[in-house]
Amino acid sequence: MAIGVQCDMATPALAKFGSHHVKENFLRPTIAGDYVACLGVSEVGSGSDVSSIRTKAVVDGNEWVINGGKMWTTNGTQADWMCALVNTNDNPNPHRNKSLICIPMKSKGVSVHRNIKKLGMHSSDTAEITLENVRVPLDNLIGDEGKGFQQQMNQFQNERIYAAAGAIPAMDRAIQTTIEYCSQRKAFGKTILDNQYVHYRLAELQTEVECLRALLHQCVEQHVAGEDITPQATMLKLKSGRLVREVVDSCLQFWGGMGYTDDVIISRMWRDTRLMSIGGGADEVMLNVICKLWALSRISTVTHFVLVMLIIQNDFSICDNLLWPNFYVF
């Protein structure tokens, strides 16, 4: 988790849009491993709804003066700097009044309010951070003022790819360790794995994982080529979160009572992977984004959610039959 924030959540916008000066001050030491980075987007009351954040930065001379706070900040208790999304002007359009600013965590007025205790990911610190009259140079701005929302949306694509790239090996490991356990554990005169339902189910889950792996490879290839992968990355994030929950929960069931203890890895995986459908944009937000990108927002709610699930399952023939008759609503 910490490495993911460092490489794919807090630094992509800096690498793509930052000036030479701000890259030298923050990106270079982060790549070298001398600095730990964190990302400050979510706030109390503003999680997946990024446009509703309230932290504000105003210009005073040659400095930004920042007031507000950030929530669910991974690496927050140990970070050297924060890539923070803040409001920097009074434009009524919430997509045009935000900027990304690099905030040194040792700046006066930055305080870690608490290290949040979580259901899973116990080895990763998650902080609530308060920003009170924090002053940083104007040069700490990433890219153009007022373009922060778009920059952060771009940065989210890296985060969604990273989420899937982390979920897939977790699923591989869950299935493999379950095969090993079920091949040794016996009940009613045979191993658990010898039950047809068990080995059929594991084969089914591995097949789903391989399909997701193919989508991941496609997204990475397109992203490296500079293509807009917002639809694919959003679907990738949604499917990853849902599939990892299904895989790990199904595997834990085959461990029986042992799977409900802290003695085995599968219980930790069950706790840790639950975050996948929440962090980095909840499943419901991913569904909403997909619907908007596929111009489905004016179709009935039930219809467009059905369409999204068909799209994710690559069943475009059924999708066409449902979609075209509904175009009259436009």
mmCIF file of N, CA and C in Angstrom, residues 229-280:
data_model
loop_
_atom_site.group_PDB
_atom_site.id
_atom_site.type_symbol
_atom_site.label_atom_id
_atom_site.label_comp_id
_atom_site.label_asym_id
_atom_site.label_seq_id
_atom_site.Cartn_x
_atom_site.Cartn_y
_atom_site.Cartn_z
ATOM 1 N N ILE A 229 -7.725 6.106 -21.068
ATOM 2 C CA ILE A 229 -8.230 4.797 -20.625
ATOM 3 C C ILE A 229 -9.259 4.941 -19.504
ATOM 4 N N THR A 230 -9.868 6.108 -19.386
ATOM 5 C CA THR A 230 -10.811 6.323 -18.289
ATOM 6 C C THR A 230 -11.902 5.260 -18.228
ATOM 7 N N PRO A 231 -12.567 4.921 -19.347
ATOM 8 C CA PRO A 231 -13.604 3.877 -19.254
ATOM 9 C C PRO A 231 -13.041 2.526 -18.831
ATOM 10 N N GLN A 232 -11.939 2.124 -19.489
ATOM 11 C CA GLN A 232 -11.375 0.801 -19.205
ATOM 12 C C GLN A 232 -10.810 0.717 -17.789
ATOM 13 N N ALA A 233 -10.122 1.777 -17.342
ATOM 14 C CA ALA A 233 -9.535 1.768 -16.003
ATOM 15 C C ALA A 233 -10.615 1.751 -14.932
ATOM 16 N N THR A 234 -11.716 2.432 -15.192
ATOM 17 C CA THR A 234 -12.828 2.440 -14.243
ATOM 18 C C THR A 234 -13.470 1.064 -14.153
ATOM 19 N N MET A 235 -13.679 0.422 -15.300
ATOM 20 C CA MET A 235 -14.208 -0.940 -15.300
ATOM 21 C C MET A 235 -13.230 -1.903 -14.629
ATOM 22 N N LEU A 236 -11.951 -1.694 -14.894
ATOM 23 C CA LEU A 236 -10.916 -2.532 -14.283
ATOM 24 C C LEU A 236 -10.965 -2.428 -12.766
ATOM 25 N N LYS A 237 -11.072 -1.217 -12.245
ATOM 26 C CA LYS A 237 -11.147 -1.011 -10.794
ATOM 27 C C LYS A 237 -12.404 -1.658 -10.211
ATOM 28 N N LEU A 238 -13.538 -1.464 -10.872
ATOM 29 C CA LEU A 238 -14.796 -2.042 -10.400
ATOM 30 C C LEU A 238 -14.728 -3.567 -10.363
ATOM 31 N N LYS A 239 -14.279 -4.145 -11.457
ATOM 32 C CA LYS A 239 -14.229 -5.608 -11.543
ATOM 33 C C LYS A 239 -13.207 -6.183 -10.567
ATOM 34 N N SER A 240 -12.090 -5.493 -10.388
ATOM 35 C CA SER A 240 -11.068 -5.964 -9.449
ATOM 36 C C SER A 240 -11.609 -6.025 -8.034
ATOM 37 N N GLY A 241 -12.271 -4.957 -7.608
ATOM 38 C CA GLY A 241 -12.810 -4.915 -6.258
ATOM 39 C C GLY A 241 -13.845 -5.993 -6.005
ATOM 40 N N ARG A 242 -14.709 -6.200 -6.979
ATOM 41 C CA ARG A 242 -15.766 -7.196 -6.807
ATOM 42 C C ARG A 242 -15.227 -8.619 -6.886
ATOM 43 N N LEU A 243 -14.307 -8.841 -7.820
ATOM 44 C CA LEU A 243 -13.797 -10.197 -7.994
ATOM 45 C C LEU A 243 -12.911 -10.622 -6.830
ATOM 46 N N VAL A 244 -12.080 -9.720 -6.318
ATOM 47 C CA VAL A 244 -11.201 -10.109 -5.220
ATOM 48 C C VAL A 244 -12.018 -10.450 -3.978
ATOM 49 N N ARG A 245 -13.124 -9.767 -3.781
ATOM 50 C CA ARG A 245 -14.004 -10.101 -2.658
ATOM 51 C C ARG A 245 -14.615 -11.485 -2.854
ATOM 52 N N GLU A 246 -15.044 -11.766 -4.060
ATOM 53 C CA GLU A 246 -15.647 -13.067 -4.360
ATOM 54 C C GLU A 246 -14.636 -14.195 -4.209
ATOM 55 N N VAL A 247 -13.447 -13.978 -4.739
ATOM 56 C CA VAL A 247 -12.418 -15.023 -4.695
ATOM 57 C C VAL A 247 -12.003 -15.325 -3.264
ATOM 58 N N VAL A 248 -11.649 -14.297 -2.513
ATOM 59 C CA VAL A 248 -11.139 -14.518 -1.160
ATOM 60 C C VAL A 248 -12.232 -15.062 -0.244
ATOM 61 N N ASP A 249 -13.443 -14.571 -0.388
ATOM 62 C CA ASP A 249 -14.532 -15.068 0.453
ATOM 63 C C ASP A 249 -14.828 -16.538 0.131
ATOM 64 N N SER A 250 -14.821 -16.891 -1.152
ATOM 65 C CA SER A 250 -15.062 -18.285 -1.546
ATOM 66 C C SER A 250 -13.952 -19.194 -1.033
ATOM 67 N N CYS A 251 -12.716 -18.719 -1.129
ATOM 68 C CA CYS A 251 -11.588 -19.520 -0.651
ATOM 69 C C CYS A 251 -11.652 -19.703 0.863
ATOM 70 N N LEU A 252 -11.951 -18.636 1.580
ATOM 71 C CA LEU A 252 -12.032 -18.727 3.042
ATOM 72 C C LEU A 252 -13.067 -19.773 3.462
ATOM 73 N N GLN A 253 -14.158 -19.863 2.732
ATOM 74 C CA GLN A 253 -15.211 -20.830 3.055
ATOM 75 C C GLN A 253 -14.675 -22.257 3.043
ATOM 76 N N PHE A 254 -13.754 -22.551 2.128
ATOM 77 C CA PHE A 254 -13.214 -23.908 2.018
ATOM 78 C C PHE A 254 -12.222 -24.232 3.129
ATOM 79 N N TRP A 255 -11.766 -23.214 3.853
ATOM 80 C CA TRP A 255 -10.879 -23.436 5.002
ATOM 81 C C TRP A 255 -11.670 -23.785 6.262
ATOM 82 N N GLY A 256 -12.978 -23.609 6.200
ATOM 83 C CA GLY A 256 -13.803 -23.924 7.365
ATOM 84 C C GLY A 256 -13.461 -23.034 8.551
ATOM 85 N N GLY A 257 -13.549 -23.610 9.743
ATOM 86 C CA GLY A 257 -13.282 -22.852 10.961
ATOM 87 C C GLY A 257 -11.876 -22.289 11.018
ATOM 88 N N MET A 258 -10.902 -22.977 10.431
ATOM 89 C CA MET A 258 -9.529 -22.488 10.431
ATOM 90 C C MET A 258 -9.417 -21.159 9.693
ATOM 91 N N GLY A 259 -10.241 -20.975 8.679
ATOM 92 C CA GLY A 259 -10.204 -19.730 7.915
ATOM 93 C C GLY A 259 -10.679 -18.531 8.694
ATOM 94 N N TYR A 260 -11.368 -18.780 9.812
ATOM 95 C CA TYR A 260 -11.895 -17.688 10.627
ATOM 96 C C TYR A 260 -10.935 -17.286 11.743
ATOM 97 N N THR A 261 -9.739 -17.842 11.715
ATOM 98 C CA THR A 261 -8.746 -17.531 12.744
ATOM 99 C C THR A 261 -7.635 -16.655 12.171
ATOM 100 N N ASP A 262 -6.850 -16.095 13.080
ATOM 101 C CA ASP A 262 -5.685 -15.295 12.669
ATOM 102 C C ASP A 262 -4.470 -16.169 12.395
ATOM 103 N N ASP A 263 -4.623 -17.476 12.477
ATOM 104 C CA ASP A 263 -3.486 -18.385 12.304
ATOM 105 C C ASP A 263 -3.116 -18.611 10.845
ATOM 106 N N VAL A 264 -4.003 -18.248 9.922
ATOM 107 C CA VAL A 264 -3.773 -18.548 8.511
ATOM 108 C C VAL A 264 -3.863 -17.271 7.669
ATOM 109 N N ILE A 265 -3.209 -17.297 6.517
ATOM 110 C CA ILE A 265 -3.108 -16.116 5.669
ATOM 111 C C ILE A 265 -4.439 -15.724 5.054
ATOM 112 N N ILE A 266 -5.330 -16.673 4.839
ATOM 113 C CA ILE A 266 -6.565 -16.373 4.125
ATOM 114 C C ILE A 266 -7.442 -15.391 4.896
ATOM 115 N N SER A 267 -7.408 -15.424 6.217
ATOM 116 C CA SER A 267 -8.227 -14.488 6.997
ATOM 117 C C SER A 267 -7.692 -13.065 6.867
ATOM 118 N N ARG A 268 -6.365 -12.933 6.824
ATOM 119 C CA ARG A 268 -5.782 -11.604 6.626
ATOM 120 C C ARG A 268 -6.130 -11.075 5.232
ATOM 121 N N MET A 269 -6.071 -11.939 4.237
ATOM 122 C CA MET A 269 -6.415 -11.520 2.881
ATOM 123 C C MET A 269 -7.870 -11.085 2.805
ATOM 124 N N TRP A 270 -8.751 -11.778 3.520
ATOM 125 C CA TRP A 270 -10.171 -11.421 3.557
ATOM 126 C C TRP A 270 -10.361 -10.021 4.128
ATOM 127 N N ARG A 271 -9.606 -9.699 5.202
ATOM 128 C CA ARG A 271 -9.703 -8.367 5.804
ATOM 129 C C ARG A 271 -9.116 -7.294 4.880
ATOM 130 N N ASP A 272 -7.932 -7.576 4.362
ATOM 131 C CA ASP A 272 -7.212 -6.554 3.604
ATOM 132 C C ASP A 272 -7.872 -6.221 2.270
ATOM 133 N N THR A 273 -8.357 -7.239 1.574
ATOM 134 C CA THR A 273 -8.880 -6.999 0.227
ATOM 135 C C THR A 273 -10.256 -6.350 0.229
ATOM 136 N N ARG A 274 -10.918 -6.298 1.371
ATOM 137 C CA ARG A 274 -12.245 -5.642 1.430
ATOM 138 C C ARG A 274 -12.151 -4.179 1.043
ATOM 139 N N LEU A 275 -10.993 -3.596 1.241
ATOM 140 C CA LEU A 275 -10.787 -2.188 0.911
ATOM 141 C C LEU A 275 -10.935 -1.915 -0.584
ATOM 142 N N MET A 276 -10.715 -2.933 -1.411
ATOM 143 C CA MET A 276 -10.661 -2.735 -2.856
ATOM 144 C C MET A 276 -11.936 -2.129 -3.429
ATOM 145 N N SER A 277 -13.073 -2.431 -2.848
ATOM 146 C CA SER A 277 -14.344 -1.903 -3.357
ATOM 147 C C SER A 277 -14.716 -0.572 -2.726
ATOM 148 N N ILE A 278 -13.821 -0.038 -1.887
ATOM 149 C CA ILE A 278 -14.088 1.225 -1.203
ATOM 150 C C ILE A 278 -13.029 2.269 -1.549
ATOM 151 N N GLY A 279 -11.766 1.941 -1.294
ATOM 152 C CA GLY A 279 -10.680 2.885 -1.523
ATOM 153 C C GLY A 279 -10.468 3.199 -2.991
ATOM 154 N N GLY A 280 -10.055 4.432 -3.266
ATOM 155 C CA GLY A 280 -9.794 4.836 -4.643
ATOM 156 C C GLY A 280 -11.054 5.011 -5.468
#
